[in-house]
Amino acid sequence: MVGGEAAAAVEELVSGVRQATDFAEQFRSYSESEKQWKARMEFILRHLPDYRDPPDGGGRLDQLLSLSMVWANHLFLGCSYNKDLLDKVMEMADGIEVEDLPQFTTRSELMKKVLNVGQNVKNAYFFLMLM
């Protein structure tokens, strides 16, 4: 009989996961790739119990969906946000594995390269003038 109880518990768990996944599916954006959606859905499902809307409303679910978009936009599109907000979503996403993320160069990094190249050109010009 213990085997039957274990099988029923597993079936109940699988059913609960399926229901949560079906619930989250309604929040998928039409522009999200499968990889982006799977990562964002994991983010949503991980925090859904903490962000369920109270019976009198309150928009907690909207807040979770917004946080999931901030995280996904930062990760997949290179968008930047307030440091405190990014720290929060990165902490919330801790442990979510996403493979083959795009690499982005920030404006600051580009400007640093331009300034370094400019300094190197200036140094080369100065060196040529000494010859």
mmCIF file of C-alpha atoms in Angstrom:
data_model
loop_
_atom_site.group_PDB
_atom_site.id
_atom_site.type_symbol
_atom_site.label_atom_id
_atom_site.label_comp_id
_atom_site.label_asym_id
_atom_site.label_seq_id
_atom_site.Cartn_x
_atom_site.Cartn_y
_atom_site.Cartn_z
ATOM 1 C CA MET A 1 0.000 0.000 0.000
ATOM 2 C CA VAL A 2 2.952 2.281 0.605
ATOM 3 C CA GLY A 3 3.805 2.100 -3.109
ATOM 4 C CA GLY A 4 0.297 3.269 -4.015
ATOM 5 C CA GLU A 5 0.534 6.221 -1.638
ATOM 6 C CA ALA A 6 3.923 7.214 -3.066
ATOM 7 C CA ALA A 7 2.605 6.988 -6.626
ATOM 8 C CA ALA A 8 -0.390 9.137 -5.683
ATOM 9 C CA ALA A 9 1.899 11.715 -4.056
ATOM 10 C CA VAL A 10 4.112 11.815 -7.162
ATOM 11 C CA GLU A 11 1.060 12.182 -9.401
ATOM 12 C CA GLU A 12 -0.230 15.031 -7.235
ATOM 13 C CA LEU A 13 3.169 16.745 -7.414
ATOM 14 C CA VAL A 14 3.344 16.359 -11.204
ATOM 15 C CA SER A 15 -0.199 17.665 -11.508
ATOM 16 C CA GLY A 16 0.686 20.722 -9.398
ATOM 17 C CA VAL A 17 3.749 21.467 -11.525
ATOM 18 C CA ARG A 18 1.676 21.110 -14.695
ATOM 19 C CA GLN A 19 -0.959 23.503 -13.344
ATOM 20 C CA ALA A 20 1.681 26.071 -12.364
ATOM 21 C CA THR A 21 3.311 25.800 -15.798
ATOM 22 C CA ASP A 22 -0.052 26.195 -17.537
ATOM 23 C CA PHE A 23 -0.801 29.225 -15.347
ATOM 24 C CA ALA A 24 2.556 30.845 -16.159
ATOM 25 C CA GLU A 25 2.178 30.197 -19.899
ATOM 26 C CA GLN A 26 -0.381 33.005 -20.184
ATOM 27 C CA PHE A 27 2.357 35.523 -19.404
ATOM 28 C CA ARG A 28 4.649 34.546 -22.273
ATOM 29 C CA SER A 29 5.371 37.385 -24.664
ATOM 30 C CA TYR A 30 4.939 36.628 -28.356
ATOM 31 C CA SER A 31 8.468 37.930 -28.999
ATOM 32 C CA GLU A 32 10.209 35.621 -26.507
ATOM 33 C CA SER A 33 12.295 32.761 -27.849
ATOM 34 C CA GLU A 34 11.888 29.346 -26.276
ATOM 35 C CA LYS A 35 15.161 29.808 -24.347
ATOM 36 C CA GLN A 36 14.117 33.225 -23.045
ATOM 37 C CA TRP A 37 10.677 32.005 -22.039
ATOM 38 C CA LYS A 38 11.958 28.908 -20.237
ATOM 39 C CA ALA A 39 14.345 31.049 -18.181
ATOM 40 C CA ARG A 40 11.715 33.679 -17.392
ATOM 41 C CA MET A 41 9.111 31.034 -16.569
ATOM 42 C CA GLU A 42 11.540 29.448 -14.104
ATOM 43 C CA PHE A 43 12.011 32.884 -12.521
ATOM 44 C CA ILE A 44 8.230 33.362 -12.279
ATOM 45 C CA LEU A 45 7.464 29.882 -10.941
ATOM 46 C CA ARG A 46 10.240 30.094 -8.371
ATOM 47 C CA HIS A 47 8.738 33.237 -6.814
ATOM 48 C CA LEU A 48 5.045 32.779 -7.562
ATOM 49 C CA PRO A 49 4.134 31.637 -4.026
ATOM 50 C CA ASP A 50 5.603 34.851 -2.597
ATOM 51 C CA TYR A 51 3.868 37.129 -5.121
ATOM 52 C CA ARG A 52 0.344 35.757 -5.292
ATOM 53 C CA ASP A 53 -2.204 38.550 -5.283
ATOM 54 C CA PRO A 54 -4.083 38.812 -1.988
ATOM 55 C CA PRO A 55 -7.863 38.342 -2.197
ATOM 56 C CA ASP A 56 -8.404 42.112 -2.058
ATOM 57 C CA GLY A 57 -6.029 42.733 -4.990
ATOM 58 C CA GLY A 58 -2.735 44.503 -4.644
ATOM 59 C CA GLY A 59 -0.881 43.748 -7.850
ATOM 60 C CA ARG A 60 1.802 41.506 -6.384
ATOM 61 C CA LEU A 61 1.656 39.268 -9.458
ATOM 62 C CA ASP A 62 2.172 42.306 -11.699
ATOM 63 C CA GLN A 63 5.246 43.171 -9.663
ATOM 64 C CA LEU A 64 6.656 39.668 -10.136
ATOM 65 C CA LEU A 65 6.005 39.782 -13.879
ATOM 66 C CA SER A 66 7.730 43.163 -14.083
ATOM 67 C CA LEU A 67 10.739 41.868 -12.167
ATOM 68 C CA SER A 68 10.926 38.844 -14.473
ATOM 69 C CA MET A 69 10.949 41.149 -17.515
ATOM 70 C CA VAL A 70 13.679 43.343 -16.009
ATOM 71 C CA TRP A 71 15.798 40.243 -15.434
ATOM 72 C CA ALA A 72 15.157 38.818 -18.915
ATOM 73 C CA ASN A 73 15.725 42.181 -20.636
ATOM 74 C CA HIS A 74 19.014 42.621 -18.808
ATOM 75 C CA LEU A 75 20.159 39.082 -19.533
ATOM 76 C CA PHE A 76 19.066 38.660 -23.133
ATOM 77 C CA LEU A 77 18.923 42.222 -24.481
ATOM 78 C CA GLY A 78 21.610 43.973 -22.458
ATOM 79 C CA CYS A 79 19.242 46.559 -20.975
ATOM 80 C CA SER A 80 20.528 48.424 -17.941
ATOM 81 C CA TYR A 81 18.538 49.468 -14.912
ATOM 82 C CA ASN A 82 19.029 51.032 -11.505
ATOM 83 C CA LYS A 83 21.736 49.157 -9.527
ATOM 84 C CA ASP A 84 19.391 48.337 -6.624
ATOM 85 C CA LEU A 85 16.798 46.889 -8.995
ATOM 86 C CA LEU A 86 19.394 44.828 -10.867
ATOM 87 C CA ASP A 87 20.842 43.562 -7.588
ATOM 88 C CA LYS A 88 17.357 42.477 -6.509
ATOM 89 C CA VAL A 89 16.492 40.579 -9.701
ATOM 90 C CA MET A 90 19.939 38.987 -9.929
ATOM 91 C CA GLU A 91 19.550 37.751 -6.360
ATOM 92 C CA MET A 92 16.069 36.432 -7.168
ATOM 93 C CA ALA A 93 17.488 34.620 -10.207
ATOM 94 C CA ASP A 94 20.402 33.099 -8.326
ATOM 95 C CA GLY A 95 20.762 29.496 -9.425
ATOM 96 C CA ILE A 96 18.786 29.758 -12.659
ATOM 97 C CA GLU A 97 21.048 28.326 -15.355
ATOM 98 C CA VAL A 98 20.893 29.908 -18.814
ATOM 99 C CA GLU A 99 23.294 28.734 -21.507
ATOM 100 C CA ASP A 100 24.773 30.680 -24.426
ATOM 101 C CA LEU A 101 23.938 34.168 -23.235
ATOM 102 C CA PRO A 102 24.777 37.017 -25.597
ATOM 103 C CA GLN A 103 27.754 39.196 -24.675
ATOM 104 C CA PHE A 104 27.201 42.946 -24.598
ATOM 105 C CA THR A 105 29.632 45.849 -24.544
ATOM 106 C CA THR A 106 28.519 48.806 -22.478
ATOM 107 C CA ARG A 107 28.891 52.400 -23.577
ATOM 108 C CA SER A 108 31.508 52.904 -20.855
ATOM 109 C CA GLU A 109 33.558 49.982 -22.155
ATOM 110 C CA LEU A 110 33.358 51.321 -25.720
ATOM 111 C CA MET A 111 34.404 54.802 -24.631
ATOM 112 C CA LYS A 112 37.342 53.386 -22.703
ATOM 113 C CA LYS A 113 38.522 51.561 -25.845
ATOM 114 C CA VAL A 114 38.140 54.709 -27.957
ATOM 115 C CA LEU A 115 40.091 56.757 -25.418
ATOM 116 C CA ASN A 116 42.821 54.105 -25.254
ATOM 117 C CA VAL A 117 43.101 54.042 -29.049
ATOM 118 C CA GLY A 118 43.209 57.845 -29.090
ATOM 119 C CA GLN A 119 45.960 57.861 -26.468
ATOM 120 C CA ASN A 120 47.944 55.254 -28.444
ATOM 121 C CA VAL A 121 47.665 57.350 -31.622
ATOM 122 C CA LYS A 122 48.758 60.436 -29.709
ATOM 123 C CA ASN A 123 51.755 58.546 -28.258
ATOM 124 C CA ALA A 124 52.721 57.235 -31.704
ATOM 125 C CA TYR A 125 52.502 60.746 -33.196
ATOM 126 C CA PHE A 126 54.653 62.128 -30.394
ATOM 127 C CA PHE A 127 57.200 59.335 -30.903
ATOM 128 C CA LEU A 128 57.338 60.041 -34.675
ATOM 129 C CA MET A 129 57.894 63.740 -34.005
ATOM 130 C CA LEU A 130 60.945 62.875 -31.902
ATOM 131 C CA MET A 131 62.566 60.989 -34.765
#
